[in-house]
PDB file of N, CA and C and ligand atoms in Angstrom:
ATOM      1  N   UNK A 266      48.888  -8.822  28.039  1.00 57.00           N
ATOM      2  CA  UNK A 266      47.522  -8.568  28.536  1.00 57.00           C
ATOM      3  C   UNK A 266      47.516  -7.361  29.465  1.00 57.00           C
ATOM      4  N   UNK A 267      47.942  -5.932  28.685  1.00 79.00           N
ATOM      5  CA  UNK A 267      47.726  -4.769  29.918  1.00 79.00           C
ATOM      6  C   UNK A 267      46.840  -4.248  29.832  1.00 79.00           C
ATOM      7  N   UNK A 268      46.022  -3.800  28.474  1.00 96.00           N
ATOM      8  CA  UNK A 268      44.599  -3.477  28.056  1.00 96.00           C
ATOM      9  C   UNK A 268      43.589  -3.762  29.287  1.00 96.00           C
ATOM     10  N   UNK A 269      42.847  -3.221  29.192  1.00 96.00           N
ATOM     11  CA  UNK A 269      41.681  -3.268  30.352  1.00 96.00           C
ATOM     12  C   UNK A 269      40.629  -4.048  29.995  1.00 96.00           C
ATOM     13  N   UNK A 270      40.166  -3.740  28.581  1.00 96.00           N
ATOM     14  CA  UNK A 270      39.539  -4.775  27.504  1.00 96.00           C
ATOM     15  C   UNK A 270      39.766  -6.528  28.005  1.00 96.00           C
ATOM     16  N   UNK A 271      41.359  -6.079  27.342  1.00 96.00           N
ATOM     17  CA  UNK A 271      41.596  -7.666  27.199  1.00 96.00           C
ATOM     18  C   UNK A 271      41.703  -8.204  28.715  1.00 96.00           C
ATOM     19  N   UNK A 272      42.009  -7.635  29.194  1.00 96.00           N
ATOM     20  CA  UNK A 272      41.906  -7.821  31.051  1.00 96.00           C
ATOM     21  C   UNK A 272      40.611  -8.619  31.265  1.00 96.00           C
ATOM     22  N   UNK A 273      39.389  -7.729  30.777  1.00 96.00           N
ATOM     23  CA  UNK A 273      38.391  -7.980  31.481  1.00 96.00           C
ATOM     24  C   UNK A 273      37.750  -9.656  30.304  1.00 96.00           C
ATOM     25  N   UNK A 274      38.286  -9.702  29.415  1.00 96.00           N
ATOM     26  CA  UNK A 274      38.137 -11.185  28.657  1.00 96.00           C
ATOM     27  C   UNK A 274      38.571 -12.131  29.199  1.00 96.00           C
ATOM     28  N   UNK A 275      39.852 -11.899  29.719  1.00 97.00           N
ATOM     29  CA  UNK A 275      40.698 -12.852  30.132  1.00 97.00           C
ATOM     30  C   UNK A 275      39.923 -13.316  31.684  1.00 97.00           C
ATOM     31  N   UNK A 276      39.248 -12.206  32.051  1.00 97.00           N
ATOM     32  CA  UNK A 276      38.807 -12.484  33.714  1.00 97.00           C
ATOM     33  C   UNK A 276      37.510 -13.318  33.177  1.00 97.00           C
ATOM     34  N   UNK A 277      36.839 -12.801  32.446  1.00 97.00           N
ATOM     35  CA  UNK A 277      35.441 -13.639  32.042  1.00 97.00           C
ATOM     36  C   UNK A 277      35.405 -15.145  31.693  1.00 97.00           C
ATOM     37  N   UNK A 278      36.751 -15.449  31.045  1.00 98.00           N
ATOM     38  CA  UNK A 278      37.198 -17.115  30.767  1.00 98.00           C
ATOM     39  C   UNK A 278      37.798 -17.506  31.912  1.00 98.00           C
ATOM     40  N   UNK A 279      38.523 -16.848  32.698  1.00 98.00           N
ATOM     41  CA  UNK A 279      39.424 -17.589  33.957  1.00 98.00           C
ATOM     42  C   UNK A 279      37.745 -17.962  34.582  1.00 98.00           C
ATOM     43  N   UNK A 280      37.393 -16.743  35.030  1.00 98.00           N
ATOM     44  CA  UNK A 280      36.748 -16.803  35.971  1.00 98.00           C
ATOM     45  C   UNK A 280      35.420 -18.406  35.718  1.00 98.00           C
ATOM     46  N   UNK A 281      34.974 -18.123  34.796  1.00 98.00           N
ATOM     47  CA  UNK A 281      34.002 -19.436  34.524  1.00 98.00           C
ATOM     48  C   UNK A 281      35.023 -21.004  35.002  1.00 98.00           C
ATOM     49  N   UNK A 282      36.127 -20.633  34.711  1.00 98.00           N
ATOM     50  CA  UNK A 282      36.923 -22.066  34.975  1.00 98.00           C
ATOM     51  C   UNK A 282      37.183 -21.892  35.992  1.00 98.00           C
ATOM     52  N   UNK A 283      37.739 -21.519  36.899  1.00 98.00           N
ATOM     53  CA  UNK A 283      37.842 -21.377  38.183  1.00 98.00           C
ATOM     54  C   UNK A 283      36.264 -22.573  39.289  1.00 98.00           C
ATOM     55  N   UNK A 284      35.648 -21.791  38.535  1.00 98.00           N
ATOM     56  CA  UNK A 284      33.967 -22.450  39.206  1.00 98.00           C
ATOM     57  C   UNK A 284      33.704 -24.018  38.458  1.00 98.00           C
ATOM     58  N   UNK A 285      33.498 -23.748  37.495  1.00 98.00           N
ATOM     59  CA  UNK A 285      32.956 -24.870  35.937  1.00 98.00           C
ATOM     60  C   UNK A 285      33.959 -26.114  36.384  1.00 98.00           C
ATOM     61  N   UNK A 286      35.334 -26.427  36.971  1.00 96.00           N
ATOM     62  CA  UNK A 286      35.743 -27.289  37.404  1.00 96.00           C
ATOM     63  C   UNK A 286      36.012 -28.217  38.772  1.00 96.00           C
ATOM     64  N   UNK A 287      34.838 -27.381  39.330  1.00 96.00           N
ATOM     65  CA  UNK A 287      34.957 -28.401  40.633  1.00 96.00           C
ATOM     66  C   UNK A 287      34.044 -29.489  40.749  1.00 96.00           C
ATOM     67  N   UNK A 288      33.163 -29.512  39.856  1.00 95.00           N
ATOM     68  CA  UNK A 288      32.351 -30.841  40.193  1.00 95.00           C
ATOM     69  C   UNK A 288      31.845 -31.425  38.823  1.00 95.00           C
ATOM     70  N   UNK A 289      31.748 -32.360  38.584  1.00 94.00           N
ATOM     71  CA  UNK A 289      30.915 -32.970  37.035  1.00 94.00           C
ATOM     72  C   UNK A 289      31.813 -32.290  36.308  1.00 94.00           C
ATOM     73  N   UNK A 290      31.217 -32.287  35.195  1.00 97.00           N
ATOM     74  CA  UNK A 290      31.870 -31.548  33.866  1.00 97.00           C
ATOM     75  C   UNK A 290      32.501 -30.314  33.937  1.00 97.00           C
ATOM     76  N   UNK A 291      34.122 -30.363  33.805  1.00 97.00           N
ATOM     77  CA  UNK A 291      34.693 -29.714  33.946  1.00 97.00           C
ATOM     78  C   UNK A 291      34.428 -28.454  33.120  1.00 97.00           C
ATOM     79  N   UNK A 292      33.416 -28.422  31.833  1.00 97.00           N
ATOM     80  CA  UNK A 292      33.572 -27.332  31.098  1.00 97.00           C
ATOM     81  C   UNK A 292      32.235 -26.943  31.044  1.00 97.00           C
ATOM     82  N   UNK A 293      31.064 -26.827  32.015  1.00 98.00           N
ATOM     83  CA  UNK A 293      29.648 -26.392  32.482  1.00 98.00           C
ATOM     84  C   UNK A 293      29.747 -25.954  33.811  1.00 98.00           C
ATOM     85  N   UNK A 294      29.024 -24.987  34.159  1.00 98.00           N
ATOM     86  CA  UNK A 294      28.627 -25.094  35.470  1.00 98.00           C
ATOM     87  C   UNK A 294      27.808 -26.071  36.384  1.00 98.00           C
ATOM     88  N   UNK A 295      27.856 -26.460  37.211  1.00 97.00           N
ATOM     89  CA  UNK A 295      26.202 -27.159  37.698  1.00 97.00           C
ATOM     90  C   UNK A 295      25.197 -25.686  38.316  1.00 97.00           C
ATOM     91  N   UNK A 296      24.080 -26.394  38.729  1.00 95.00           N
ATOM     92  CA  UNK A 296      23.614 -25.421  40.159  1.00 95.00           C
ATOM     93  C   UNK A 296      24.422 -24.667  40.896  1.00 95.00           C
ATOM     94  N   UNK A 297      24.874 -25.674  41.643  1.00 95.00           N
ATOM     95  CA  UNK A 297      26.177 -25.331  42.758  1.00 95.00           C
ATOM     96  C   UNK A 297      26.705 -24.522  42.455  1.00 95.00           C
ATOM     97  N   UNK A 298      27.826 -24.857  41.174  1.00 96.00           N
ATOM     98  CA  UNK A 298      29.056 -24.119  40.929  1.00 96.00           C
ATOM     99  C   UNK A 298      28.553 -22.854  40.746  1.00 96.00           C
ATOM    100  N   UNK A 299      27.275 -22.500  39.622  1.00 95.00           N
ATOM    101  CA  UNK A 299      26.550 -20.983  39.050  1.00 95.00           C
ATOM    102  C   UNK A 299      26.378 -19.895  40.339  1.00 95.00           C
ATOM    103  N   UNK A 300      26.164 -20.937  41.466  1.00 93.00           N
ATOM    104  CA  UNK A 300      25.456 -20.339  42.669  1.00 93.00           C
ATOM    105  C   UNK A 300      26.611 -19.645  43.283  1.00 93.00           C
ATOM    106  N   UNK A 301      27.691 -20.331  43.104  1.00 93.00           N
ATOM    107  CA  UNK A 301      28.890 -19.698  44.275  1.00 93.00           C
ATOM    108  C   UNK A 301      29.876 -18.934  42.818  1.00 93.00           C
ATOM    109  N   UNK A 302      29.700 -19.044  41.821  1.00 95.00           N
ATOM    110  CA  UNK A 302      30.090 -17.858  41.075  1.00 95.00           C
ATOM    111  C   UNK A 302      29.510 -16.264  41.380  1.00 95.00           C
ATOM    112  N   UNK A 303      28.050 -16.504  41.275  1.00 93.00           N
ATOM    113  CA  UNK A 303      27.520 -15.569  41.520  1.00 93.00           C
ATOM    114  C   UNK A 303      27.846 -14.724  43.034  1.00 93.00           C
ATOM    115  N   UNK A 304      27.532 -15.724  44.379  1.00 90.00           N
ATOM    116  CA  UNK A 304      27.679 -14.696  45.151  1.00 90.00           C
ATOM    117  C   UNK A 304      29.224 -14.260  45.578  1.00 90.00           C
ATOM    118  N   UNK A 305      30.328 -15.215  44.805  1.00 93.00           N
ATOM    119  CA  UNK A 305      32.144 -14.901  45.264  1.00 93.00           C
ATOM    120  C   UNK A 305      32.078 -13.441  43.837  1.00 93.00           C
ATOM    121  N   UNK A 306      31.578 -13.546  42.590  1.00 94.00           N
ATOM    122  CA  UNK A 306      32.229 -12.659  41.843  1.00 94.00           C
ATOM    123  C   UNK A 306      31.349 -12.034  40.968  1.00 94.00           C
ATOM    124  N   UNK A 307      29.815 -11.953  41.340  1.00 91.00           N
ATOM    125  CA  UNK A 307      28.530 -11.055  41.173  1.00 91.00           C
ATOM    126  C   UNK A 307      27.787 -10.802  42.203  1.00 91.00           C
ATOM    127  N   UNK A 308      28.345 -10.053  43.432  1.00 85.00           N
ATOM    128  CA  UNK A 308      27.462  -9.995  44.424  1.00 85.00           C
ATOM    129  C   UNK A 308      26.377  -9.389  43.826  1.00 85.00           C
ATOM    130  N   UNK A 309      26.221  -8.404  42.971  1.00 78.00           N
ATOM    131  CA  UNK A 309      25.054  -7.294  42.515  1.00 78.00           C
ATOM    132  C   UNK A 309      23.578  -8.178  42.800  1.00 78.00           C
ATOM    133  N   UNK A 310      23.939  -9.439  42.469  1.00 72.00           N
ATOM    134  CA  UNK A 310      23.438 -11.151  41.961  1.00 72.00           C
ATOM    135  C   UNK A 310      23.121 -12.177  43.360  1.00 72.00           C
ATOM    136  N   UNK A 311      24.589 -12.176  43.675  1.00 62.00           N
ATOM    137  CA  UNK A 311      24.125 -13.008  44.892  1.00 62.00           C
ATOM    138  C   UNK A 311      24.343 -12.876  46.020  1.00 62.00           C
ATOM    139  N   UNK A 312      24.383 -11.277  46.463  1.00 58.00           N
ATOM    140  CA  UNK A 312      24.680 -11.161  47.726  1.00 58.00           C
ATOM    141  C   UNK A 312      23.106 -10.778  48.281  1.00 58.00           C
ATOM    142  N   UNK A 313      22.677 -10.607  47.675  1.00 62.00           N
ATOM    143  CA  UNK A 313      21.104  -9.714  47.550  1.00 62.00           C
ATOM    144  C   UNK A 313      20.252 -11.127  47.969  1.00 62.00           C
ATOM    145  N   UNK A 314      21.060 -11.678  48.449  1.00 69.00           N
ATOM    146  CA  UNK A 314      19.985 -13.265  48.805  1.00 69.00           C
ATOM    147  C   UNK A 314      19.039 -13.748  48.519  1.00 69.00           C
ATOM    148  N   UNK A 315      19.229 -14.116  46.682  1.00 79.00           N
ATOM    149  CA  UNK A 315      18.009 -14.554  46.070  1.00 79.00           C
ATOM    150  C   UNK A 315      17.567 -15.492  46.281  1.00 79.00           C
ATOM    151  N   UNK A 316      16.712 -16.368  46.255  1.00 85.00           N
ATOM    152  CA  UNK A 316      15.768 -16.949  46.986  1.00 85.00           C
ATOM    153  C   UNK A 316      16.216 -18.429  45.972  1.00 85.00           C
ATOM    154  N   UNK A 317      15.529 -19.171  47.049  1.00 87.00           N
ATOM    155  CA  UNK A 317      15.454 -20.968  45.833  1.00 87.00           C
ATOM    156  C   UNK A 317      14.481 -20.179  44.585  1.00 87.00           C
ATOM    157  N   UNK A 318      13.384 -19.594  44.894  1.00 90.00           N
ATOM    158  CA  UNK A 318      12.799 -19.598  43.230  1.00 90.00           C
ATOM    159  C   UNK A 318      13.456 -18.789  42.509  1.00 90.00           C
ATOM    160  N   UNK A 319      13.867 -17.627  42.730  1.00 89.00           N
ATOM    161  CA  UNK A 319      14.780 -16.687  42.257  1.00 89.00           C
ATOM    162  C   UNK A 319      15.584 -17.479  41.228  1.00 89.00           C
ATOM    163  N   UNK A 320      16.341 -18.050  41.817  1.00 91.00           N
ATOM    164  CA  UNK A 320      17.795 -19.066  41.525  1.00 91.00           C
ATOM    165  C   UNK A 320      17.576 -19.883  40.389  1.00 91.00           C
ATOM    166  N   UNK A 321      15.627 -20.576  40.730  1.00 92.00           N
ATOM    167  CA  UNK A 321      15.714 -21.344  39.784  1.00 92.00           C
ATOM    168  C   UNK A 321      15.497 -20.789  38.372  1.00 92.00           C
ATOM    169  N   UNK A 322      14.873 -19.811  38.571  1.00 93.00           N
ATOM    170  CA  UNK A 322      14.351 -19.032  37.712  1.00 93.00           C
ATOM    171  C   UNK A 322      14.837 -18.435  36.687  1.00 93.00           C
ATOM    172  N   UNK A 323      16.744 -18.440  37.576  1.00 92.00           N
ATOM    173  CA  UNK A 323      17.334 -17.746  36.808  1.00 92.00           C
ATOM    174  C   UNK A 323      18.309 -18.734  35.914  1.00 92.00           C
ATOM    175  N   UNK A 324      18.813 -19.669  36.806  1.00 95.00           N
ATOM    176  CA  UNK A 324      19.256 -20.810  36.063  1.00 95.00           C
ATOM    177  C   UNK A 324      18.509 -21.325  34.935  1.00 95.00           C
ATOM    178  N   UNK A 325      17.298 -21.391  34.700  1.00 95.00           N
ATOM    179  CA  UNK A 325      16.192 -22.010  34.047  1.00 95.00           C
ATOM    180  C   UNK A 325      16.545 -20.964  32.798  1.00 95.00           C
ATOM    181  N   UNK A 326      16.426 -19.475  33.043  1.00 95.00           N
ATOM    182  CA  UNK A 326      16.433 -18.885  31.490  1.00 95.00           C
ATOM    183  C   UNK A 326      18.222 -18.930  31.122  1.00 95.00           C
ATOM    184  N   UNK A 327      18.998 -18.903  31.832  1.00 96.00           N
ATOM    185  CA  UNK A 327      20.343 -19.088  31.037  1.00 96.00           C
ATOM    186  C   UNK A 327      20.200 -20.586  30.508  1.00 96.00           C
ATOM    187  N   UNK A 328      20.128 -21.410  31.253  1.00 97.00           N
ATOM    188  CA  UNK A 328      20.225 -22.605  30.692  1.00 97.00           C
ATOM    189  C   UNK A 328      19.137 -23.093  29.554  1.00 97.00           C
ATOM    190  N   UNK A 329      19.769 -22.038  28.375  1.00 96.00           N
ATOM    191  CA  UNK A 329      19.209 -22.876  27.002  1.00 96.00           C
ATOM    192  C   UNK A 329      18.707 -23.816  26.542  1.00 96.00           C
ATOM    193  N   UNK A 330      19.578 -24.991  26.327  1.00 97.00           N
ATOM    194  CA  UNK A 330      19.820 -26.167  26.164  1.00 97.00           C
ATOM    195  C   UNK A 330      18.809 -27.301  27.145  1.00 97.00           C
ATOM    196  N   UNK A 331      18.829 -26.740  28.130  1.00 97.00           N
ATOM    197  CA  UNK A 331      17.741 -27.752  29.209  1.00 97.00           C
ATOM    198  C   UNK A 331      18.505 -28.990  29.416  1.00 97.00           C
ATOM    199  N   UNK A 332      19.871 -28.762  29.632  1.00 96.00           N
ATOM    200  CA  UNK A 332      20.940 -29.524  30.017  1.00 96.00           C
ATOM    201  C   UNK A 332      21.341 -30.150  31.841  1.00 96.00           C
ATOM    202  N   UNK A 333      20.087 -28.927  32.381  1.00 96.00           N
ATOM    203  CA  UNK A 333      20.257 -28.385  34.025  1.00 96.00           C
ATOM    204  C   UNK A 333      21.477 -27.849  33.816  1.00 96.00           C
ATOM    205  N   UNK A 334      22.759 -27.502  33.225  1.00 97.00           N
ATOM    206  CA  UNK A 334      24.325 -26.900  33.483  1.00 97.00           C
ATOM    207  C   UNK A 334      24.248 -25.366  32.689  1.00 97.00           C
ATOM    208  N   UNK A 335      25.270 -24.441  32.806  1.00 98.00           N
ATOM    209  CA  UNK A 335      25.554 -23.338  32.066  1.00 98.00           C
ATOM    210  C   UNK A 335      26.903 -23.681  31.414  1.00 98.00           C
ATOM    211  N   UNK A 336      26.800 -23.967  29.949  1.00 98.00           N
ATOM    212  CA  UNK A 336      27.444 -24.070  29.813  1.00 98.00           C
ATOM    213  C   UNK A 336      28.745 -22.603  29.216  1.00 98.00           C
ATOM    214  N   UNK A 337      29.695 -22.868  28.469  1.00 98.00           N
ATOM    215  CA  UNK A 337      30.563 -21.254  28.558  1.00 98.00           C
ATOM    216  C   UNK A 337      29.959 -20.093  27.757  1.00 98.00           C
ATOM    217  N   UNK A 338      29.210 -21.022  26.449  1.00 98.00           N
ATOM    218  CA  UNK A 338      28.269 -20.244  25.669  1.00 98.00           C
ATOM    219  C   UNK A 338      27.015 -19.018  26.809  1.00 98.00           C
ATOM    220  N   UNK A 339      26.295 -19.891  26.981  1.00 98.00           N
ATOM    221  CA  UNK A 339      25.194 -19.445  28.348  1.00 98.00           C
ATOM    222  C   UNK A 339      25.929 -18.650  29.144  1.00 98.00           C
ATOM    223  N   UNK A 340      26.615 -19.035  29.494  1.00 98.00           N
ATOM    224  CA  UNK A 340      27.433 -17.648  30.555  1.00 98.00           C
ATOM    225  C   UNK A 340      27.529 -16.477  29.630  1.00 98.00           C
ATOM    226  N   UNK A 341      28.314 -16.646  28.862  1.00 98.00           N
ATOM    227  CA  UNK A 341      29.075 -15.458  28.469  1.00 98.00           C
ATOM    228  C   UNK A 341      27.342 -14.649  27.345  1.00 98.00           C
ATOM    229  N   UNK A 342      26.496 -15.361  27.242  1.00 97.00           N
ATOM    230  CA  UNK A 342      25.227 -15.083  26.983  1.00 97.00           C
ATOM    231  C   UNK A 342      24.572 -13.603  28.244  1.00 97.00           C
ATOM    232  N   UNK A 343      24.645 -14.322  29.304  1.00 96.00           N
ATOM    233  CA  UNK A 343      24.285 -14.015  30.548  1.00 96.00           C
ATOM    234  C   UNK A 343      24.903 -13.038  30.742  1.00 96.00           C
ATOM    235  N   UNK A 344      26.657 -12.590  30.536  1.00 96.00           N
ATOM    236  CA  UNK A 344      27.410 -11.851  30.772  1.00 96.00           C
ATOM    237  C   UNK A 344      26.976 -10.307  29.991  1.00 96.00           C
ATOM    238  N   UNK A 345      26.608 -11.101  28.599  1.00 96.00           N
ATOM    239  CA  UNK A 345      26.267  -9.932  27.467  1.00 96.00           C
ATOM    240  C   UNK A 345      24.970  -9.371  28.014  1.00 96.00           C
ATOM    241  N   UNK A 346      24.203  -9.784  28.428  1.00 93.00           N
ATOM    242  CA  UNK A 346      22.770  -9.358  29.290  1.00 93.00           C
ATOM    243  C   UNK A 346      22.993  -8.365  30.697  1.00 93.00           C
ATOM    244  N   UNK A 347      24.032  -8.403  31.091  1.00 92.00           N
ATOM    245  CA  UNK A 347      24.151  -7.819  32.381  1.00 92.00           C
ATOM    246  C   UNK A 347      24.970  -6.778  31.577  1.00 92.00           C
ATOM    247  N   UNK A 348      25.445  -6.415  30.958  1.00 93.00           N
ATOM    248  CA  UNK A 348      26.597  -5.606  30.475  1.00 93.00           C
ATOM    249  C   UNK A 348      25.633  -4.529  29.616  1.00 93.00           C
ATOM    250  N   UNK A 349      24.470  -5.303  28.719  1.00 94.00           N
ATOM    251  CA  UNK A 349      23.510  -4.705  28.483  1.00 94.00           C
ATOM    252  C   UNK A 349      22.705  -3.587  29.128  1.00 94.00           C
ATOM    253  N   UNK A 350      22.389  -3.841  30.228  1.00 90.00           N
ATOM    254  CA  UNK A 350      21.657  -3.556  31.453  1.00 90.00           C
ATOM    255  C   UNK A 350      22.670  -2.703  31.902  1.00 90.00           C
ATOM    256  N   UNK A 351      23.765  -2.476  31.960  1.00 89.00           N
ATOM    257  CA  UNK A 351      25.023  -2.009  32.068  1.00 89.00           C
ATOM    258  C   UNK A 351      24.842  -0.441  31.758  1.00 89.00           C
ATOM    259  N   UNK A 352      24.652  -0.441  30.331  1.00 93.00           N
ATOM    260  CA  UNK A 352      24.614   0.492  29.339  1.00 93.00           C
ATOM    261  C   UNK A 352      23.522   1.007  29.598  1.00 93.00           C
ATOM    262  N   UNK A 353      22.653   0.385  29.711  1.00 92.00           N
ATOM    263  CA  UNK A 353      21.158   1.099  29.105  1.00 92.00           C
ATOM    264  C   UNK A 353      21.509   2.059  31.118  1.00 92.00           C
ATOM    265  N   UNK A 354      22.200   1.204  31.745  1.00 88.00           N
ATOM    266  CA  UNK A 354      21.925   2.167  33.268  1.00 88.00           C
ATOM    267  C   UNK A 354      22.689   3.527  33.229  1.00 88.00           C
ATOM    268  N   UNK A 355      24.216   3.378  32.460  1.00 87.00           N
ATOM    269  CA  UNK A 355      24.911   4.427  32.521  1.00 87.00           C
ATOM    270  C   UNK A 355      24.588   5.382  31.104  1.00 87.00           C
ATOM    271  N   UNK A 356      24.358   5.296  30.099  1.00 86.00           N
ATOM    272  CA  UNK A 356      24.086   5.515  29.614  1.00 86.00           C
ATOM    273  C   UNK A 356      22.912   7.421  29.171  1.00 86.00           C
ATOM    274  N   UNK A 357      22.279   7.251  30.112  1.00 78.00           N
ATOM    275  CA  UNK A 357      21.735   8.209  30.497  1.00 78.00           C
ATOM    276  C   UNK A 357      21.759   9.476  31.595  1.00 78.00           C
ATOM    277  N   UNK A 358      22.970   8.371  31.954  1.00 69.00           N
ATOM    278  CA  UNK A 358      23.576   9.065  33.423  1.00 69.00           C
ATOM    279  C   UNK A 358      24.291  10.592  33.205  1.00 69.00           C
ATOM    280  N   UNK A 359      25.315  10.974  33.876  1.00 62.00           N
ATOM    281  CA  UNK A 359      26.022  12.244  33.758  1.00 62.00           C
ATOM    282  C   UNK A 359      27.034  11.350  33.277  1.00 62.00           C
ATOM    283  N   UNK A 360      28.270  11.488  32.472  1.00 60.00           N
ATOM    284  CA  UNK A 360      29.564  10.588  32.026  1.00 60.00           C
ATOM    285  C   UNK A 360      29.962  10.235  33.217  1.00 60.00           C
ATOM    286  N   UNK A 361      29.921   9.834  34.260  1.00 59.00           N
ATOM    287  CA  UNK A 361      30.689   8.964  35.736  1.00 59.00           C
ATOM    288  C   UNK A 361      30.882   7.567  35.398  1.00 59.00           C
ATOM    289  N   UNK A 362      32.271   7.382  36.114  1.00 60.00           N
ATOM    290  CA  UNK A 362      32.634   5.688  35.888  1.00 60.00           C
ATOM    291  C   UNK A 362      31.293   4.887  36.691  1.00 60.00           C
ATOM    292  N   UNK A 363      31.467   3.944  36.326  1.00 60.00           N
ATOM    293  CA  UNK A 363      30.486   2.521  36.989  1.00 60.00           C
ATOM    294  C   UNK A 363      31.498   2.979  38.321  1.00 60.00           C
ATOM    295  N   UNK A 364      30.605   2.642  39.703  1.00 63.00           N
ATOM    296  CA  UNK A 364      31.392   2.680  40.577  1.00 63.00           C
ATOM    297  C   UNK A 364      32.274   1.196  40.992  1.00 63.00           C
ATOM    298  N   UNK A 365      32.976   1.311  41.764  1.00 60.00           N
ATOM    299  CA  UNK A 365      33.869   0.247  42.013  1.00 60.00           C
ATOM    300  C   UNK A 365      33.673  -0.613  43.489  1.00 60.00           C
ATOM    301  N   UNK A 366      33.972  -1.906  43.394  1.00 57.00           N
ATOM    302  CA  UNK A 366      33.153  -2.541  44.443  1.00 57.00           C
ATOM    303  C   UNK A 366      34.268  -1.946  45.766  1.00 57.00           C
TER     304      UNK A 366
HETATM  305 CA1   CA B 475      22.947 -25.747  29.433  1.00 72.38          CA
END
């Protein structure tokens, strides 16, 4: 795993498990867990101190299913949406890397 690619796959599955197993169902997020993913390893997301409606708002459109959880599908859904947004930002830019946190 030295690829940067495969780096960043491997971080996208750790990382959901890391969170997805501390409470209830080891292989969903709850509330909770989505919430402290976001602001430990998307500040862009949750350092910006989104609000209870914010939160719910946002939980509400990942969560498909209407399960209340995210499950790994929904994330990595969510992931493809921000990565999206990604592109369409750099994209137009001058060729510069994404900056680094
Ligand atoms: Ca769900």
């Amino acid at each position: 795993m030295a690829c940067p690619l495969e780096q960043a796959l491997a971080v996208m599955v750790t990382t959901f498990h890391k969170y997805s197993g501390k409470e209830g169902d080891k292989f969903k997020l709850s509330k909770a867990e989505l919430k402290e993913l976001l602001s430990n390893e998307l500040p862009i997301f949750g350092s910006k101190q989104m609000d209870e409606g914010e939160f719910k708002r946002l939980m509400n459109d990942l969560d498909h299913n209407k399960d209340s959880e995210v499950d790994f599908k929904e994330y990595v859904c969510f992931l493809a949406c921000i990565t999206m947004g990604f592109n369409e930002f750099f994209k137009d830019g001058p060729a510069k890397q994404p900056r680094k946190k």
